[in-house]
Short mmCIF file of C-alpha atoms and ligand atoms in Angstrom, two decimals:
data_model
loop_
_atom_site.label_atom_id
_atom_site.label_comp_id
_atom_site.label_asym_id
_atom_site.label_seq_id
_atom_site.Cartn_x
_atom_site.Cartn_y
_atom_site.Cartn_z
CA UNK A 1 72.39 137.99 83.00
CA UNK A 2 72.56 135.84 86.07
CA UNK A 3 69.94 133.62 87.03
CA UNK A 4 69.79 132.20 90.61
CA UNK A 5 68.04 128.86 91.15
CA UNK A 6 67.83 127.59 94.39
CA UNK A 7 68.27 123.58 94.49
CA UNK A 8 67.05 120.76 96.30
CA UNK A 9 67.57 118.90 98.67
CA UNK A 10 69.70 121.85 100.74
CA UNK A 11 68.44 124.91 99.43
CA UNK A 12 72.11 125.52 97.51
CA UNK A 13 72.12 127.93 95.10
CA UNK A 14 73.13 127.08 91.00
CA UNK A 15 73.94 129.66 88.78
CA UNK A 16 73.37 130.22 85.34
CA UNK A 17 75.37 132.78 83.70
CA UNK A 18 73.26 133.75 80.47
CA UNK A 19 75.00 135.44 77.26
CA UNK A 20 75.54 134.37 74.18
CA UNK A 21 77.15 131.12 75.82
CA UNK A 22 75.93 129.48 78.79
CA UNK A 23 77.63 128.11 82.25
CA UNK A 24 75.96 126.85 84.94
CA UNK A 25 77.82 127.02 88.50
CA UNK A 26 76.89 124.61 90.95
CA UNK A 27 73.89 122.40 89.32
CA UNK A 28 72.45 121.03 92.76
CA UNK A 29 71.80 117.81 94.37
CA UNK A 30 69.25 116.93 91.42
CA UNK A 31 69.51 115.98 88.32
CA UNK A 32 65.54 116.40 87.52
CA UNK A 33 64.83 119.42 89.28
CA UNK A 34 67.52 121.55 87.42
CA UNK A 35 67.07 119.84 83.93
CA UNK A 36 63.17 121.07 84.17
CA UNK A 37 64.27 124.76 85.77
CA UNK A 38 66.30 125.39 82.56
CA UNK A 39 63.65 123.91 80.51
CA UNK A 40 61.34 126.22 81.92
CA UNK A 41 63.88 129.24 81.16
CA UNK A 42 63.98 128.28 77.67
CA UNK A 43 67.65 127.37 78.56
CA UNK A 44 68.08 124.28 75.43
CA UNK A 45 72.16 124.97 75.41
CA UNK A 46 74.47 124.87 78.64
CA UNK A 47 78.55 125.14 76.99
CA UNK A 48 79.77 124.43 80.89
CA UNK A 49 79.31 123.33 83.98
CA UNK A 50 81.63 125.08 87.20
CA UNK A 51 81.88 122.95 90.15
CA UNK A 52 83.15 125.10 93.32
CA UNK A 53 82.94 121.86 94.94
CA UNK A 54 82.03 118.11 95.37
CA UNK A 55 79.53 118.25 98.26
CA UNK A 56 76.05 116.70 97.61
CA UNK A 57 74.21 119.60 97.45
CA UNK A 58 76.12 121.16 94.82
CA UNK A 59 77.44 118.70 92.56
CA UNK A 60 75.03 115.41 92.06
CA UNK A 61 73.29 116.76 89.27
CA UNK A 62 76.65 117.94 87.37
CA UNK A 63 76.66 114.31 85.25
CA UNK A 64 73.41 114.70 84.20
CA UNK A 65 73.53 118.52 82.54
CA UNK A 66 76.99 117.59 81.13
CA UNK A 67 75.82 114.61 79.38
CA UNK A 68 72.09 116.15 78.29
CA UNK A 69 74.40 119.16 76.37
CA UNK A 70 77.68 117.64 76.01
CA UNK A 71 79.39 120.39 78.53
CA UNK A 72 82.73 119.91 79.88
CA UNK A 73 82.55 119.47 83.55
CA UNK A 74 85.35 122.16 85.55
CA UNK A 75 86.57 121.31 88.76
CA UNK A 76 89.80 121.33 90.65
CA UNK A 77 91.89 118.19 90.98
CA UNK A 78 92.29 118.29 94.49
CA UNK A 79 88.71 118.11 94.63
CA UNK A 80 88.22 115.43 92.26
CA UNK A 81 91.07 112.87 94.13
CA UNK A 82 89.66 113.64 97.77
CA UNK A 83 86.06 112.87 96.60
CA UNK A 84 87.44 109.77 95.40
CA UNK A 85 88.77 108.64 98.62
CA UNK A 86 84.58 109.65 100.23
CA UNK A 87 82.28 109.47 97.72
CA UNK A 88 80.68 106.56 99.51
CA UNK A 89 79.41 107.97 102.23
CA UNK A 90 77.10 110.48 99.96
CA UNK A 91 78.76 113.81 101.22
CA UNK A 92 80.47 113.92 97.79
CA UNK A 93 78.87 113.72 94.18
CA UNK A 94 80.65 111.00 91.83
CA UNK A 95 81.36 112.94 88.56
CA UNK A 96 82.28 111.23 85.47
CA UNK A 97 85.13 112.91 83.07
CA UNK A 98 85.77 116.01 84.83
CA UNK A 99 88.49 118.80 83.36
CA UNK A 100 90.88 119.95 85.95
CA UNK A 101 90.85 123.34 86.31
CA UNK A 102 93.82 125.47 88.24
CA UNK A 103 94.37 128.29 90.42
CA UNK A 104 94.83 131.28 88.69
CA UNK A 105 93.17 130.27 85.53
CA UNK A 106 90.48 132.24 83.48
CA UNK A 107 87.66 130.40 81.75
CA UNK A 108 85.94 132.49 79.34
CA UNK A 109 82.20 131.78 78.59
CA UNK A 110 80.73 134.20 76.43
CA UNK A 111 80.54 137.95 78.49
CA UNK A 112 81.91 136.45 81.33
CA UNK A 113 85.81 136.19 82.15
CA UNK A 114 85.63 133.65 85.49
CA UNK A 115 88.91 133.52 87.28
CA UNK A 116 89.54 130.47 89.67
CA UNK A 117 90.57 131.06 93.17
CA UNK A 118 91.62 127.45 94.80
CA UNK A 119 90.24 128.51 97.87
CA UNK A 120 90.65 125.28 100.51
CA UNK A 121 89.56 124.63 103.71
CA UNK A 122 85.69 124.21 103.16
CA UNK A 123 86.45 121.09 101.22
CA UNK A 124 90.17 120.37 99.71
CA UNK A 125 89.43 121.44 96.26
CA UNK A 126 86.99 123.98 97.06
CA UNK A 127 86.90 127.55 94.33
CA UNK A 128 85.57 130.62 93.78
CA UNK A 129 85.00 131.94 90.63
CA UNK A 130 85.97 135.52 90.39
CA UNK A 131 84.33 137.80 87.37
CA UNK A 132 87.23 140.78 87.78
CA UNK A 133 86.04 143.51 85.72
CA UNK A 134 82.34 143.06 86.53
CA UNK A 135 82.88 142.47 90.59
CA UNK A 136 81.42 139.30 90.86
CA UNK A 137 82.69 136.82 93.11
CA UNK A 138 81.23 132.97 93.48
CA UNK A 139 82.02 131.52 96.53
CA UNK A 140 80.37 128.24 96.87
CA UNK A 141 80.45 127.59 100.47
CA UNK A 142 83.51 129.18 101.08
CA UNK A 143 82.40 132.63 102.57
CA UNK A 144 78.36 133.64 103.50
CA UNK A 145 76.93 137.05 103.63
CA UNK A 146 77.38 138.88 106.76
CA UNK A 147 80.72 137.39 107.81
CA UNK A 148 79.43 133.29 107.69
CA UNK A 149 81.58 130.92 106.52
CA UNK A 150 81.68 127.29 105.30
CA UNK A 151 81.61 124.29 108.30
CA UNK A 152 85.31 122.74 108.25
CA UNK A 153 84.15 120.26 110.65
CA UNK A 154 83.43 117.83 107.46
CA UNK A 155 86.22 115.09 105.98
CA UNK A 156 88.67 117.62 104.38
CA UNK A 157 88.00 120.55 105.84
CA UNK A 158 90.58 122.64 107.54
CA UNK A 159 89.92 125.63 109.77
CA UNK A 160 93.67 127.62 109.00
CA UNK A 161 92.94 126.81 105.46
CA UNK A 162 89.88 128.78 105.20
CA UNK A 163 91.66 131.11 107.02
CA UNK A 164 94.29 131.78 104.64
CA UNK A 165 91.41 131.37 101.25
CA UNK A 166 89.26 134.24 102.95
CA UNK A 167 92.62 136.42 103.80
CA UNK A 168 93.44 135.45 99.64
CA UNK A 169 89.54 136.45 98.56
CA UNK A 170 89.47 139.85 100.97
CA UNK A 171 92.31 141.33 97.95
CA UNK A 172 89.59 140.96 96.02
CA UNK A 173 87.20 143.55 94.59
CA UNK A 174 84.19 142.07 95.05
CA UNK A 175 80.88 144.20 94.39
CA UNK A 176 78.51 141.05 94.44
CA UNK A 177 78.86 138.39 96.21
CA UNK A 178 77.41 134.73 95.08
CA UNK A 179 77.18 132.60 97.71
CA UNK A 180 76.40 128.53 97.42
CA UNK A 181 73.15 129.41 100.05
CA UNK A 182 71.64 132.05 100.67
CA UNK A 183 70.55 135.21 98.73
CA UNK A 184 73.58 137.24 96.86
CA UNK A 185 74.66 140.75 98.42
CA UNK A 186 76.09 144.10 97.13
CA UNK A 187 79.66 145.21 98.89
CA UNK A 188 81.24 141.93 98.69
CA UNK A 189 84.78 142.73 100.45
CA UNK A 190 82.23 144.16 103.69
CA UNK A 191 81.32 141.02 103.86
CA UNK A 192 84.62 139.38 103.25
CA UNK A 193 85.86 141.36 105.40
CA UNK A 194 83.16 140.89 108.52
CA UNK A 195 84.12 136.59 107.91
CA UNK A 196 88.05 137.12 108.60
CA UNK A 197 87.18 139.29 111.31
CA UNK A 198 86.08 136.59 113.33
CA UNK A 199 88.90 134.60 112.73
ZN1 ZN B 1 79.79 122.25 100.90
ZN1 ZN B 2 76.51 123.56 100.49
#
């Protein structure tokens, strides 16, 4: 089961793949707000936490779930290093301990089989987490419904580089689509599809 909970303070969207273990993708900018929304799911275990990027929005309240349930804390390294380098401006979220994750690897948590796509050009270290034999793809801020895609006007971003991520997610077969914001849509690669198409 998925649950969608939309965060403050910019409306992004966390996560929480439910089955017999427990990751939550994206937590949102904060820490209280997501701590009582799995409360009041009768969520009392959370085994990770999936970081498709550093941004504010979608990362400040990753410390705080990983510490309440001791969950390792996935991101890619790229990520981590340029959030270093910016964290003090507040655009990125300061996170203590991460694990490096890679392109190409699968992280298994419970029913679900999530695939990381380094997708850059949003943000440095920007992923998507890709659910293969279920369709599912999680695309942070990556790619929007109807053909949007993520601002690359921000420190790190790169217009050709999203470019080349959405050209690497449209092999995908995506039946669902996840975005960071917004709500999540059936036929995936249509939409995919409609955000290279402007390119
Ligand atoms: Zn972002
Ligand atoms: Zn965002």
């Amino acid at each position: 089961m998925i649950l969608r909970i939309i965060t403050p303070p910019l409306s992004a969207n966390a996560y929480v793949l439910r089955s017999e273990k427990i990751a939550v993708i994206d937590p949102g900018g904060d820490a209280d707000f997501i701590l009582n929304a799995l409360k009041n799911q009768g969520i009392k275990n959370v085994n990770a936490v999936l970081l498709t990027h550093l941004h504010y929005d979608h990362a400040v309240a990753a410390n705080a779930i990983a510490e309440t349930f001791g969950a390792p804390l996935l991101v890619h390294r790229d990520e981590y290093e340029f959030s270093r380098k910016f964290w003090y401006n507040g655009l990125y979220a300061s996170v203590s301990n991460p694990q490096f994750v890679v392109d190409g690897e699968v992280i298994k948590i419970g029913d679900y089989k999530l695939k990381v796509m380094h997708t850059p050009g949003h943000t440095p270290g920007s992923v998507c987490f890709y659910e293969a034999r279920k369709g599912l793809l999680f695309s942070g801020d990556t790619v929007f419904p109807n053909g949007s895609i993520g601002r690359t006007d921000l420190p790190g971003g790169t217009y050709a580089q999203l470019h080349n991520s959405l050209k690497k997610l449209s092999g995908l077969t995506v039946k669902r689509l996840y975005p960071g914001h917004g709500a999540p849509v059936e036929n995936g690669n249509w939409h995919i599809r409609m955000a290279l198409s402007f390119f």
